[in-house]
Amino acid sequence: MTPVQNDFSQGSVARNILSIAVPMTVAQVVNILYSLVDRMYIGHVPGVGHTSLTGMGLTLPLISIVLAFANLGGMGGSPLCSIYRGKGEEGLASAVMGNTLSLLLFFGFAIPLVTIPFLDPILVAFGASDATLPYAKDYSFIYLLGTPFVTVGLGMNPFINSQGFGNKGMLTVMLGAVVNLVLDPILIYGLNLGVRGAAIATIIAQACSAVWVLSFLTGKKSLLPLRPCHLRPRWDHLRRIITLGLSGFFTSITNSLVQIVCNKVLHIYGGDLYVGVMTIINSLREVTFMLIQGFSSGVQPVLGYNYGAGEKRRVCACIRFAVGVTVGYAALIWLLNMTIPGLLIRIFNNNPDMLQAGVPALRVYFSMFVFMALMISSQSIFVGLGQAKKSIFFSILRKAVINAPLTVLLAFLWGVNGVFVAEAVSQFVCGFLCFFTMYRTVYRPLSHGHNFAGAV
């Protein structure tokens, strides 16, 4: 029987959310340190820091694709697992978890098989030049070899959190981050491996995290111990996992699409310097976005559990708390980017040209961040309640329909500045529309004691 402390239909909604969300938020931030610390070290390598940093930036779309498939499993299976737990159907919850692992293993081995043979043309399509291609290839080749560790570690960790073990989930990524932090200077500087050393450190760290996750989920402390019988694929489970996971998948895939478009356009209008600027901005974006996504993901187990238990009033309380926290945080991040952009850029590179180009770009990029926070929290609420189609719609609308075409158009009209304006416009438009849709179609019906359309 589920322990009382893991019954999210009891006690304070805010306390239940924070017990999961705080460790998950810390975990998300620590997780992003994998690539962030790599870029910080590489960006300060004497003589080649600027070029190698730009080369690593060109690998971001490829990394986003790997993360997309990890999210497809983790963000699809874990909310479904929480809903089944809330209904008391633990057998189905365990089966969903096992099927998710099978799916993630398939992705982990398939991705390198279909990408590594075509790595050079892929990176050139992403915007690599003769100067930056060697660095991009060195990093991405090693990273792709470790894809199974990435998909399993990132994709299965949400199942630890969905059972109420937020601290254990945080330890997953903290373990990997510590390994990465220790190995980076040794491999990059000590053994003079440069970009290759950064990639090796990242993959070893991800392997440690994956082993930790599987050892916990198969151990005695797990409320839903993972057993070999749960790995047998069942189409009904896989279909629902994939359907819910498509939101996170399309978010990462469309991010990759926009990164590719931005790199190509910036290379045309601004050269490698502006591709490097976008690498720094993407690094800062990852940290700030991951804080919101980590918190929003922490809301999902509590949201899904209470929804499965039929506690509509508590679901509404979850929504109010989630939106309030994310908007407050986003306002703080907006203030920092408006007031100290130069200090933030110097974390990665102190080249005067980089600072001159990066400061105005950073301010424009984050000018509508509050609306972006509204979109992320609303999408997370949709997914937590099994409403993935709405979340998918807004992911595609923002990146593929608005951002990518607008980037090309505004860059043609205003040069490199148009690239950053296009991002701000897409954040404002889609953030407002996504939040308004969530309020009208989910929060308002539940607050009046009704089920919303398409309820699971």
Coordinates of N, CA and C in Angstrom, one line a residue, residues 308-444:
G308 N -6.2 11.9 -10.9 CA -6.6 10.5 -10.9 C -7.5 10.2 -9.7
A309 N -7.3 10.9 -8.6 CA -8.1 10.6 -7.4 C -9.4 11.4 -7.4
G310 N -9.7 12.2 -8.4 CA -10.9 13.0 -8.5 C -11.0 14.2 -7.7
E311 N -9.8 14.8 -7.3 CA -9.7 15.9 -6.4 C -9.6 17.2 -7.2
K312 N -10.7 17.7 -7.8 CA -10.7 18.8 -8.7 C -10.2 20.1 -8.0
R313 N -10.7 20.3 -6.8 CA -10.3 21.6 -6.1 C -8.8 21.6 -5.9
R314 N -8.2 20.4 -5.5 CA -6.8 20.4 -5.3 C -6.0 20.5 -6.6
V315 N -6.6 20.1 -7.7 CA -5.9 20.3 -9.0 C -5.9 21.8 -9.3
C316 N -7.0 22.5 -9.1 CA -7.0 23.9 -9.3 C -5.9 24.6 -8.4
A317 N -5.8 24.2 -7.2 CA -4.8 24.8 -6.3 C -3.4 24.6 -6.8
C318 N -3.2 23.4 -7.4 CA -1.9 23.1 -8.0 C -1.6 24.0 -9.1
I319 N -2.6 24.3 -10.0 CA -2.4 25.2 -11.1 C -2.1 26.6 -10.7
R320 N -2.8 27.1 -9.7 CA -2.6 28.5 -9.2 C -1.2 28.6 -8.7
F321 N -0.8 27.6 -7.9 CA 0.5 27.7 -7.2 C 1.6 27.6 -8.3
A322 N 1.5 26.7 -9.3 CA 2.5 26.5 -10.3 C 2.7 27.8 -11.1
V323 N 1.5 28.4 -11.6 CA 1.6 29.6 -12.4 C 2.2 30.8 -11.6
G324 N 1.8 30.9 -10.3 CA 2.3 32.0 -9.5 C 3.8 32.0 -9.3
V325 N 4.3 30.8 -9.0 CA 5.8 30.6 -8.8 C 6.5 30.9 -10.1
T326 N 6.1 30.3 -11.2 CA 6.8 30.5 -12.4 C 6.9 32.0 -12.9
V327 N 5.8 32.7 -12.7 CA 5.7 34.1 -13.2 C 6.7 34.9 -12.3
G328 N 6.7 34.7 -11.0 CA 7.6 35.4 -10.1 C 9.0 35.1 -10.4
Y329 N 9.4 33.9 -10.7 CA 10.7 33.6 -11.1 C 11.1 34.2 -12.4
A330 N 10.2 34.2 -13.4 CA 10.5 34.7 -14.7 C 10.8 36.2 -14.6
A331 N 10.0 36.9 -13.7 CA 10.2 38.3 -13.6 C 11.6 38.6 -13.0
L332 N 12.1 37.8 -12.1 CA 13.5 38.0 -11.6 C 14.5 37.7 -12.7
I333 N 14.3 36.7 -13.5 CA 15.3 36.4 -14.6 C 15.3 37.5 -15.6
W334 N 14.1 38.1 -15.9 CA 14.0 39.2 -16.8 C 14.8 40.4 -16.3
L335 N 14.7 40.6 -15.0 CA 15.4 41.8 -14.4 C 17.0 41.6 -14.5
L336 N 17.5 40.4 -14.3 CA 18.9 40.1 -14.3 C 19.4 40.3 -15.8
N337 N 18.7 39.8 -16.7 CA 19.1 39.9 -18.1 C 19.1 41.4 -18.6
M338 N 18.2 42.2 -18.1 CA 18.1 43.6 -18.5 C 19.2 44.4 -17.8
T339 N 19.6 44.1 -16.6 CA 20.5 44.9 -15.8 C 22.0 44.5 -15.9
I340 N 22.3 43.2 -16.0 CA 23.7 42.7 -15.9 C 24.0 41.7 -17.1
P341 N 23.6 42.0 -18.3 CA 23.9 41.1 -19.4 C 25.4 40.8 -19.6
G342 N 26.2 41.9 -19.5 CA 27.6 41.7 -19.7 C 28.2 40.7 -18.8
L343 N 27.8 40.8 -17.5 CA 28.4 39.9 -16.5 C 28.0 38.5 -16.8
L344 N 26.8 38.2 -17.3 CA 26.3 36.9 -17.6 C 27.1 36.3 -18.8
I345 N 27.4 37.2 -19.8 CA 28.2 36.7 -21.0 C 29.6 36.4 -20.6
R346 N 30.2 37.1 -19.7 CA 31.6 36.9 -19.3 C 31.8 35.6 -18.7
I347 N 30.8 34.9 -18.2 CA 30.9 33.6 -17.6 C 31.5 32.6 -18.7
F348 N 31.1 32.9 -19.9 CA 31.5 32.0 -21.0 C 32.7 32.5 -21.8
N349 N 32.7 33.8 -22.0 CA 33.8 34.3 -22.9 C 33.9 35.8 -22.6
N350 N 35.1 36.3 -22.5 CA 35.3 37.8 -22.2 C 35.9 38.5 -23.4
N351 N 35.7 38.0 -24.6 CA 36.2 38.6 -25.8 C 35.4 39.9 -26.0
P352 N 36.1 41.1 -26.3 CA 35.4 42.3 -26.4 C 34.3 42.3 -27.5
D353 N 34.7 41.7 -28.6 CA 33.7 41.7 -29.8 C 32.5 40.8 -29.4
M354 N 32.7 39.8 -28.6 CA 31.6 38.9 -28.2 C 30.7 39.7 -27.2
L355 N 31.3 40.5 -26.4 CA 30.5 41.3 -25.4 C 29.7 42.4 -26.2
Q356 N 30.3 43.1 -27.1 CA 29.7 44.1 -27.8 C 28.5 43.6 -28.6
A357 N 28.6 42.4 -29.2 CA 27.5 41.9 -30.0 C 26.5 41.2 -29.1
G358 N 26.9 40.6 -28.0 CA 26.0 39.8 -27.1 C 25.1 40.5 -26.2
V359 N 25.5 41.7 -25.7 CA 24.7 42.4 -24.7 C 23.3 42.8 -25.3
P360 N 23.3 43.5 -26.4 CA 22.0 43.9 -26.9 C 21.1 42.7 -27.4
A361 N 21.8 41.7 -27.9 CA 21.1 40.5 -28.3 C 20.5 39.8 -27.2
L362 N 21.2 39.7 -26.0 CA 20.7 39.0 -24.9 C 19.4 39.7 -24.3
R363 N 19.5 41.0 -24.3 CA 18.4 41.8 -23.8 C 17.1 41.6 -24.6
V364 N 17.3 41.6 -25.9 CA 16.1 41.4 -26.8 C 15.5 40.0 -26.6
Y365 N 16.4 39.0 -26.6 CA 16.0 37.6 -26.5 C 15.2 37.4 -25.3
F366 N 15.5 38.0 -24.2 CA 14.8 37.7 -22.9 C 13.8 38.7 -22.6
S367 N 13.5 39.6 -23.5 CA 12.6 40.7 -23.2 C 11.1 40.3 -22.9
M368 N 10.7 39.1 -23.4 CA 9.4 38.6 -23.2 C 9.4 37.3 -22.4
F369 N 10.3 37.1 -21.5 CA 10.5 35.9 -20.8 C 9.4 35.5 -19.9
V370 N 8.7 36.5 -19.4 CA 7.5 36.2 -18.5 C 6.4 35.5 -19.3
F371 N 6.2 35.8 -20.5 CA 5.2 35.1 -21.3 C 5.7 33.7 -21.7
M372 N 7.0 33.6 -21.8 CA 7.5 32.2 -22.1 C 7.3 31.3 -20.9
A373 N 7.4 31.9 -19.7 CA 7.2 31.1 -18.4 C 5.7 30.7 -18.3
L374 N 4.8 31.6 -18.8 CA 3.4 31.2 -18.8 C 3.1 30.0 -19.7
M375 N 3.8 30.0 -20.8 CA 3.6 28.9 -21.8 C 4.2 27.6 -21.3
I376 N 5.4 27.7 -20.7 CA 6.0 26.4 -20.2 C 5.1 25.8 -19.1
S377 N 4.6 26.7 -18.1 CA 3.8 26.2 -17.0 C 2.5 25.6 -17.5
S378 N 1.9 26.3 -18.5 CA 0.6 25.9 -19.1 C 0.8 24.5 -19.8
Q379 N 1.8 24.4 -20.6 CA 2.1 23.1 -21.3 C 2.3 22.0 -20.3
S380 N 3.0 22.3 -19.2 CA 3.2 21.2 -18.2 C 1.9 20.8 -17.6
I381 N 1.0 21.7 -17.4 CA -0.3 21.4 -16.8 C -1.1 20.6 -17.8
F382 N -1.1 20.9 -19.1 CA -1.8 20.1 -20.1 C -1.3 18.6 -20.0
V383 N 0.1 18.5 -20.0 CA 0.6 17.1 -20.0 C 0.3 16.4 -18.7
G384 N 0.4 17.1 -17.6 CA 0.1 16.4 -16.3 C -1.3 15.9 -16.2
L385 N -2.2 16.5 -17.0 CA -3.6 16.1 -16.9 C -4.0 15.2 -18.2
G386 N -3.0 14.8 -18.9 CA -3.2 13.9 -20.0 C -3.7 14.6 -21.3
Q387 N -3.5 16.0 -21.4 CA -3.9 16.8 -22.5 C -2.8 17.2 -23.4
A388 N -2.1 16.2 -23.9 CA -0.8 16.4 -24.6 C -1.1 17.1 -25.9
K389 N -2.2 16.9 -26.6 CA -2.4 17.5 -27.9 C -2.4 19.0 -27.9
K390 N -2.9 19.6 -26.8 CA -2.8 21.1 -26.7 C -1.4 21.6 -26.5
S391 N -0.6 20.9 -25.7 CA 0.8 21.2 -25.5 C 1.6 21.1 -26.8
I392 N 1.3 20.0 -27.5 CA 2.0 19.8 -28.8 C 1.7 20.9 -29.8
F393 N 0.4 21.3 -29.9 CA 0.0 22.4 -30.8 C 0.8 23.7 -30.5
F394 N 0.9 24.1 -29.3 CA 1.6 25.3 -29.0 C 3.1 25.2 -29.2
S395 N 3.7 24.0 -29.0 CA 5.1 23.8 -29.3 C 5.4 24.1 -30.8
I396 N 4.5 23.4 -31.6 CA 4.7 23.6 -33.0 C 4.4 25.0 -33.5
L397 N 3.4 25.6 -32.9 CA 3.0 27.0 -33.3 C 4.1 27.9 -33.0
R398 N 4.7 27.8 -31.8 CA 5.7 28.8 -31.5 C 7.0 28.7 -32.3
K399 N 7.5 27.5 -32.4 CA 8.8 27.3 -33.0 C 8.7 27.2 -34.5
A400 N 7.9 26.3 -35.0 CA 7.9 25.9 -36.4 C 7.0 26.9 -37.2
V401 N 5.9 27.4 -36.7 CA 5.0 28.2 -37.5 C 5.4 29.7 -37.4
I402 N 5.8 30.1 -36.2 CA 6.0 31.6 -36.0 C 7.5 31.8 -36.0
N403 N 8.3 31.2 -35.1 CA 9.7 31.6 -34.8 C 10.6 31.3 -36.0
A404 N 10.6 30.1 -36.6 CA 11.5 29.8 -37.7 C 11.3 30.7 -38.9
P405 N 10.0 30.8 -39.4 CA 9.8 31.7 -40.6 C 10.1 33.2 -40.3
L406 N 9.7 33.6 -39.1 CA 9.9 35.0 -38.7 C 11.4 35.3 -38.6
T407 N 12.2 34.3 -38.2 CA 13.6 34.5 -38.1 C 14.2 34.9 -39.4
V408 N 13.8 34.1 -40.4 CA 14.3 34.3 -41.8 C 13.9 35.7 -42.3
L409 N 12.6 36.0 -42.1 CA 12.0 37.2 -42.6 C 12.7 38.5 -42.0
L410 N 12.7 38.5 -40.6 CA 13.3 39.7 -39.9 C 14.8 39.8 -40.1
A411 N 15.5 38.7 -40.3 CA 16.9 38.8 -40.5 C 17.1 39.4 -41.9
F412 N 16.3 39.1 -42.9 CA 16.4 39.7 -44.2 C 16.2 41.2 -44.1
L413 N 15.3 41.6 -43.2 CA 14.9 43.0 -43.1 C 15.9 43.8 -42.2
W414 N 16.3 43.2 -41.1 CA 17.1 43.9 -40.0 C 18.4 43.3 -39.7
G415 N 18.8 42.2 -40.5 CA 20.1 41.6 -40.2 C 20.0 40.7 -39.0
V416 N 21.2 40.6 -38.2 CA 21.2 39.7 -37.1 C 20.2 40.1 -36.0
N417 N 19.9 41.4 -35.9 CA 18.9 41.8 -34.8 C 17.6 41.1 -35.0
G418 N 17.2 40.9 -36.3 CA 15.9 40.3 -36.5 C 15.8 38.9 -36.0
V419 N 16.9 38.1 -35.8 CA 16.9 36.8 -35.3 C 16.4 36.8 -33.8
F420 N 16.9 37.8 -33.1 CA 16.6 37.9 -31.6 C 15.2 38.5 -31.4
V421 N 14.8 39.4 -32.3 CA 13.4 39.9 -32.2 C 12.4 38.8 -32.5
A422 N 12.7 38.0 -33.5 CA 11.7 36.9 -33.8 C 11.5 36.0 -32.6
E423 N 12.5 35.7 -31.8 CA 12.3 34.9 -30.6 C 11.4 35.6 -29.6
A424 N 11.6 36.9 -29.4 CA 10.8 37.6 -28.4 C 9.3 37.7 -28.9
V425 N 9.1 37.9 -30.1 CA 7.7 38.0 -30.7 C 7.0 36.6 -30.4
S426 N 7.7 35.5 -30.7 CA 7.1 34.2 -30.6 C 6.8 33.9 -29.1
Q427 N 7.7 34.3 -28.2 CA 7.4 34.1 -26.8 C 6.1 34.9 -26.3
F428 N 6.0 36.1 -26.8 CA 4.9 36.9 -26.4 C 3.6 36.3 -26.9
V429 N 3.5 36.1 -28.2 CA 2.3 35.6 -28.8 C 1.8 34.2 -28.3
C430 N 2.7 33.3 -28.3 CA 2.3 31.9 -27.9 C 2.2 31.8 -26.4
G431 N 3.0 32.6 -25.6 CA 2.8 32.5 -24.2 C 1.4 33.0 -23.7
F432 N 1.0 34.1 -24.3 CA -0.4 34.6 -24.0 C -1.5 33.6 -24.5
L433 N -1.4 33.1 -25.7 CA -2.4 32.2 -26.2 C -2.4 30.9 -25.5
C434 N -1.3 30.3 -25.1 CA -1.2 29.0 -24.4 C -1.9 29.2 -23.0
F435 N -1.5 30.2 -22.3 CA -2.1 30.4 -20.9 C -3.6 30.7 -21.0
F436 N -4.0 31.5 -22.0 CA -5.5 31.7 -22.1 C -6.2 30.5 -22.4
T437 N -5.7 29.6 -23.2 CA -6.3 28.3 -23.6 C -6.4 27.4 -22.4
M438 N -5.3 27.4 -21.6 CA -5.3 26.5 -20.4 C -6.3 27.0 -19.4
Y439 N -6.4 28.3 -19.2 CA -7.4 28.9 -18.3 C -8.8 28.5 -18.7
R440 N -9.1 28.7 -20.0 CA -10.5 28.6 -20.5 C -10.9 27.1 -20.6
T441 N -10.0 26.2 -21.0 CA -10.4 24.9 -21.2 C -10.1 23.9 -20.1
V442 N -9.2 24.3 -19.2 CA -8.9 23.3 -18.1 C -9.3 23.9 -16.7
Y443 N -8.6 25.1 -16.4 CA -8.8 25.6 -15.0 C -10.3 26.0 -14.7
R444 N -10.9 26.8 -15.7 CA -12.2 27.3 -15.4 C -13.2 26.2 -15.2

